[in-house]
Short mmCIF file of C-alpha atoms in Angstrom, two decimals:
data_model
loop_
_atom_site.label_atom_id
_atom_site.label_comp_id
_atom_site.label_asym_id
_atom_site.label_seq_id
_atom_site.Cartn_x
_atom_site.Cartn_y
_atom_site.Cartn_z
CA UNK A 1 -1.80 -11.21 14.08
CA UNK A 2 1.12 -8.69 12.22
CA UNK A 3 0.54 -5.54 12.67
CA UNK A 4 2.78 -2.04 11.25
CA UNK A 5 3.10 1.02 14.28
CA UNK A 6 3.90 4.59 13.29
CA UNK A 7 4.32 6.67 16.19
CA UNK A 8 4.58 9.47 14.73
CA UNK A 9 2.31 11.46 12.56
CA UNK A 10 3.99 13.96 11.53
CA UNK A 11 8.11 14.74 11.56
CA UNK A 12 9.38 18.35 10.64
CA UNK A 13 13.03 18.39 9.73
CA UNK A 14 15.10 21.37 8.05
CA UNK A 15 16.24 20.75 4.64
CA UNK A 16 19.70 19.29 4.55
CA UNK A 17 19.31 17.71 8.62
CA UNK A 18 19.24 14.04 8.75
CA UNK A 19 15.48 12.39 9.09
CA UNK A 20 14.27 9.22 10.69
CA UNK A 21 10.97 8.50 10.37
CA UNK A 22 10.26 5.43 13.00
CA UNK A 23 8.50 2.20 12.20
CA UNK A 24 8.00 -0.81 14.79
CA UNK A 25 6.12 -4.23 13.88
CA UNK A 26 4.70 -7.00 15.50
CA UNK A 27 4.38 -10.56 13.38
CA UNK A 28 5.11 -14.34 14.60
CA UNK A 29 7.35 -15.27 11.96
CA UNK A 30 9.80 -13.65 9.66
CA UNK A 31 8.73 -10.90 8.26
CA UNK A 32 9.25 -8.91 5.27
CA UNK A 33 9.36 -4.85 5.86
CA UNK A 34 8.51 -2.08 3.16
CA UNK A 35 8.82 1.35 2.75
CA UNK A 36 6.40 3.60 0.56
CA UNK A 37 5.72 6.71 -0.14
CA UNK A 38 2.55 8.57 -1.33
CA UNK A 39 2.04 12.17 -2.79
CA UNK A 40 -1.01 14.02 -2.70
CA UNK A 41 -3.36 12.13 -4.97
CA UNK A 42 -1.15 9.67 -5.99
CA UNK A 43 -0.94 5.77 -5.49
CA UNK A 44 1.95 4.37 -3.15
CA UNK A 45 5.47 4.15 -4.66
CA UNK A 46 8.05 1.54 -3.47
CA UNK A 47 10.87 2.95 -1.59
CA UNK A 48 12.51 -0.08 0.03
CA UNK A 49 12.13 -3.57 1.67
CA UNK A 50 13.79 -6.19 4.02
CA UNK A 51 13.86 -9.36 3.14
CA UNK A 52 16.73 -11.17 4.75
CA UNK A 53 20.78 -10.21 4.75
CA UNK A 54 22.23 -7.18 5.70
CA UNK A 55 20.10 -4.80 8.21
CA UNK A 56 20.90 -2.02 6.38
CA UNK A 57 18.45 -1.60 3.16
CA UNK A 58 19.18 1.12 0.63
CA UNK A 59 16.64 2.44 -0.92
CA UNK A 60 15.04 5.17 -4.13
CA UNK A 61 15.91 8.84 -3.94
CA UNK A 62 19.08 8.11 -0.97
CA UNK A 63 16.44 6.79 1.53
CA UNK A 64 17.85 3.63 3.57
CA UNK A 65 16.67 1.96 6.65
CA UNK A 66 17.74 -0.49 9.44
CA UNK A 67 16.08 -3.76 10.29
CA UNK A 68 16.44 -4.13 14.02
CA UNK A 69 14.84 -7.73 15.12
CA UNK A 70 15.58 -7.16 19.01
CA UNK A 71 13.97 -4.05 19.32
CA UNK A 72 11.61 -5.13 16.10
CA UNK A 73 12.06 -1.95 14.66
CA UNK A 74 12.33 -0.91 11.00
CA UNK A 75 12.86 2.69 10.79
CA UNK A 76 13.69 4.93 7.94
CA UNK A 77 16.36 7.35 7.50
CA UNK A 78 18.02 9.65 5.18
CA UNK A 79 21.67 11.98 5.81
CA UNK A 80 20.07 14.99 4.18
CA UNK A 81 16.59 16.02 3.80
CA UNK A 82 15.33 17.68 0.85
CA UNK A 83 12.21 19.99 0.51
CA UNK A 84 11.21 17.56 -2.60
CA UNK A 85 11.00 14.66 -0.21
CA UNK A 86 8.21 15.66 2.15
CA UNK A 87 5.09 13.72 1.38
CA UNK A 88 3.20 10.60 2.89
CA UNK A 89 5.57 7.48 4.03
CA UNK A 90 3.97 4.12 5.13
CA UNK A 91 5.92 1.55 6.77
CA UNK A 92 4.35 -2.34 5.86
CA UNK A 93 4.72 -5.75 6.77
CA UNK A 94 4.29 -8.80 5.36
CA UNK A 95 5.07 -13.22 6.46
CA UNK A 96 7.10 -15.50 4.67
CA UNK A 97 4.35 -17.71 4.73
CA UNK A 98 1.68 -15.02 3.35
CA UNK A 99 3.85 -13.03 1.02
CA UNK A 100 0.46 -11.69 -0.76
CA UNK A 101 -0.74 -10.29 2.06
CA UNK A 102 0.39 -6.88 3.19
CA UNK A 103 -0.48 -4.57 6.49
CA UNK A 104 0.31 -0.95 6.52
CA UNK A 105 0.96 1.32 9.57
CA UNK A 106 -1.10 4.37 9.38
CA UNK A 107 1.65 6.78 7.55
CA UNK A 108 3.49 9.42 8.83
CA UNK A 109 3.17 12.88 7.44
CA UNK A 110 7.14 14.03 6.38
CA UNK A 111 7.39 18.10 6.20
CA UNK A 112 10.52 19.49 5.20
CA UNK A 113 11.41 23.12 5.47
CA UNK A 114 13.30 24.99 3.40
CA UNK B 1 1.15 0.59 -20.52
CA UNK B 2 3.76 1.82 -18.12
CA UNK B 3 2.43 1.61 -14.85
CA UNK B 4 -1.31 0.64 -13.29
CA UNK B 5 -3.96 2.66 -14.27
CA UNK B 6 -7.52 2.75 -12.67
CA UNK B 7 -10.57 4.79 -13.60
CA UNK B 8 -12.51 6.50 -13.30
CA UNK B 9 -10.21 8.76 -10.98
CA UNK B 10 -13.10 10.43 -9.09
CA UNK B 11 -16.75 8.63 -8.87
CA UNK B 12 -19.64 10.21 -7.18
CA UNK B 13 -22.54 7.93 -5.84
CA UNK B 14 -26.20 8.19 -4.61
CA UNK B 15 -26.32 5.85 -1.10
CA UNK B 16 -28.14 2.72 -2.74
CA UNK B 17 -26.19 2.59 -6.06
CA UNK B 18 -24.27 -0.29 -7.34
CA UNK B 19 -20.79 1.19 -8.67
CA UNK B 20 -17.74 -0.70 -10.76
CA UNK B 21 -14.05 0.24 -10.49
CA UNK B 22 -12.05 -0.61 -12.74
CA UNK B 23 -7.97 -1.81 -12.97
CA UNK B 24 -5.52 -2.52 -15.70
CA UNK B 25 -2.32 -3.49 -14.21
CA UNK B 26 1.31 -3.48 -15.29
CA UNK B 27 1.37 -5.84 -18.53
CA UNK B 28 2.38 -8.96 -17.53
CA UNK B 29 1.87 -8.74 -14.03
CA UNK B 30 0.31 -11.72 -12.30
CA UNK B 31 -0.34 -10.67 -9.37
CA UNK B 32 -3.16 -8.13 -8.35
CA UNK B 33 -4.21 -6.63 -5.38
CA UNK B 34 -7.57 -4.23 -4.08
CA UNK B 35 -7.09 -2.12 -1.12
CA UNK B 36 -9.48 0.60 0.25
CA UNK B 37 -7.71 3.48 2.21
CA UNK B 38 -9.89 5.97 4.12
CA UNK B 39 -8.67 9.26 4.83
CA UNK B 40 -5.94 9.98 6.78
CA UNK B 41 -5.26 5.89 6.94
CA UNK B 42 -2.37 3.86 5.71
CA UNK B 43 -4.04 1.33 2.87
CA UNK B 44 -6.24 -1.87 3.92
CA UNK B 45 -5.86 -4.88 2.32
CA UNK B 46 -8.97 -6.01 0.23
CA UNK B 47 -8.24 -8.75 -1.90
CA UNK B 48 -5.54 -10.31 -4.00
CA UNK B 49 -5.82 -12.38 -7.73
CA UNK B 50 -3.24 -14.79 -9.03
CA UNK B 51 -4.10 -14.60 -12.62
CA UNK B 52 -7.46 -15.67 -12.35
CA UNK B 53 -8.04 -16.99 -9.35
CA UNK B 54 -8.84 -14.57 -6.41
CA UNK B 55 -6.84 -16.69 -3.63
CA UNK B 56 -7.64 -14.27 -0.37
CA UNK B 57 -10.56 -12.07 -0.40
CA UNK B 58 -10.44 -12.05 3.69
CA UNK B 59 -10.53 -8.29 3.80
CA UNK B 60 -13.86 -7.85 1.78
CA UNK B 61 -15.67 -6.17 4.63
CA UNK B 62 -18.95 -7.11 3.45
CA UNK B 63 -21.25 -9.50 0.82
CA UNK B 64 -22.05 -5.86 -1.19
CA UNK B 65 -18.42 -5.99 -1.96
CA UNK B 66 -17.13 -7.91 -5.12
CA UNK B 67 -14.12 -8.30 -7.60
CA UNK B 68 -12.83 -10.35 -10.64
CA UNK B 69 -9.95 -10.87 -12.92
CA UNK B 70 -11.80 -13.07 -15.23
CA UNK B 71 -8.87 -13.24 -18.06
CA UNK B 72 -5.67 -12.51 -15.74
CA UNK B 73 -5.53 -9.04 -16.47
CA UNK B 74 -8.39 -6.26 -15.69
CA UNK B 75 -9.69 -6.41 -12.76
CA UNK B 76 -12.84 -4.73 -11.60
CA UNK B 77 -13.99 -4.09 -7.86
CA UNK B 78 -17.79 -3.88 -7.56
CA UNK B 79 -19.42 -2.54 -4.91
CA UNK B 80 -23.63 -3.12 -4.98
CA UNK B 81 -26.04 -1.39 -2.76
CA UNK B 82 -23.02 1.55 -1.32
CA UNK B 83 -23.66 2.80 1.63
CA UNK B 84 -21.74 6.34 3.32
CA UNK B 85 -19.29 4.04 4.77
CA UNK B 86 -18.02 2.76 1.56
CA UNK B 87 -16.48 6.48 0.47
CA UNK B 88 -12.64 5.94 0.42
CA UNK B 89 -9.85 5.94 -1.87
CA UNK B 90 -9.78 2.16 -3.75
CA UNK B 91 -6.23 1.69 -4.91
CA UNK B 92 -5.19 -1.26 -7.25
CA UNK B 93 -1.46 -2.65 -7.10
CA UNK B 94 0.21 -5.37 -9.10
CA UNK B 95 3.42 -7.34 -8.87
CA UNK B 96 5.19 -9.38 -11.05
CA UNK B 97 4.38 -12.66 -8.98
CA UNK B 98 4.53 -13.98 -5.31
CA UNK B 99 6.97 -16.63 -4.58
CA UNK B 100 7.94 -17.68 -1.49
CA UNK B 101 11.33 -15.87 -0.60
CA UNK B 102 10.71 -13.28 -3.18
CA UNK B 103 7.98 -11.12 -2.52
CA UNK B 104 8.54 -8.77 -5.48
CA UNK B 105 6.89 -5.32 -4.63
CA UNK B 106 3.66 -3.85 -5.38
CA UNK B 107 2.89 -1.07 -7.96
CA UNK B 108 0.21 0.84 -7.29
CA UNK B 109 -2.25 2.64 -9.46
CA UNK B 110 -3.42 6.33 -8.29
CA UNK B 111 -6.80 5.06 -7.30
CA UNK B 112 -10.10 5.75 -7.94
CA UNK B 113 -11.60 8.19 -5.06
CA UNK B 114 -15.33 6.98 -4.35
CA UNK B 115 -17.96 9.42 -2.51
CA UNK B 116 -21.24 8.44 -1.33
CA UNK B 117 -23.99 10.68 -0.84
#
């Protein structure tokens, strides 16, 4: 079964440091990786997603993030934090063969001080 | 309109009731999913309609749960008989289609927040 990990739930960064915000997954096939994002009260917004090609996705609002297969690994990074980007992110996986079907990871909580 | 909208935004419940949720996706969207995420949790996959035709309703966790798309558009997630269990955050997404190899991404509505009593 595919399954999304978080590790973290919550990452505090100062405004203008770099952020990662870690994702690992576990699926029997090839998978297809996502990135959202969710304000308070809000639904999910797409950030990014892995399909196949380079490793390195790029993403909305200067977000990116590196497809690892070895160390099945999908985290999410940006060069410089802003306060504006602290909210709810959720890592997600999906198969090739079950592209309608997609598991989240439990979110991580990003808090950026000024 | 521009994105998904679902309504009502908030719904309050007596333990017992039947309620309906309802979810107008992106125009022209064929693709529609139902996912029910509890506090503090990353979404849960519900269900997910091609058009018409609901094609994986595997994460319906019960028979009191029930949705349709009966024209390819509107959707509406029904839940009969709601027990305390049932309060969560129902969010509706919708993607332009799911092809093999594509796997365009989802837009999500900002849910409908559901409280039993």
């Amino acid at each position: 079964a595919q399954s999304v990990a978080q590790p973290e739930d919550q990452v505090n960064v100062a405004e203008g440091n770099p952020l990662t915000v870690k994702c690992t997954y576990s699926v029997s096939g090839n998978p297809y990786l996502f990135w959202y994002v969710q304000y308070p009260n809000r639904g999910l917004q797409f950030l990014l997603k892995y399909i196949t090609g380079d490793n390195l996705v790029k993403g909305s609002y200067g977000f990116e993030a590196e497809f690892n297969k070895s160390q099945t690994s999908f985290h999410l990074k940006k060069p410089s934090a802003l306060v504006s980007d602290s909210a709810l992110y959720f890592c997600a996986v999906s198969l090739y063969s079950s592209a309608s079907k997609i598991i989240f990871g439990s979110g991580t909580r990003l808090s950026i001080r000024p | 309109g521009a994105g998904v909208s679902q309504s009502p935004r908030y719904k309050v419940a007596k333990r017992g009731q039947d309620v309906a949720l309802r979810c107008d996706p992106i125009s022209g969207h064929v693709s529609l999913f139902w996912y029910q995420q509890a506090l503090g949790q990353g979404p849960e996959f519900l269900t997910y309609f091609q058009n018409e035709a609901q094609l994986d309703k595997s994460g319906l966790p019960s028979d009191r749960f029930f949705a349709e798309r009966p024209e390819g558009s509107v959707s509406t997630l029904k839940i009969q008989r709601t027990q305390q269990e049932d309060s969560a955050v129902y969010l509706c997404a919708s993607s332009q289609e799911v092809i093999l190899g594509s796997n365009q991404p989802q837009h999500f509505g900002d849910g409908t927040r559901l409280s039993i009593l």
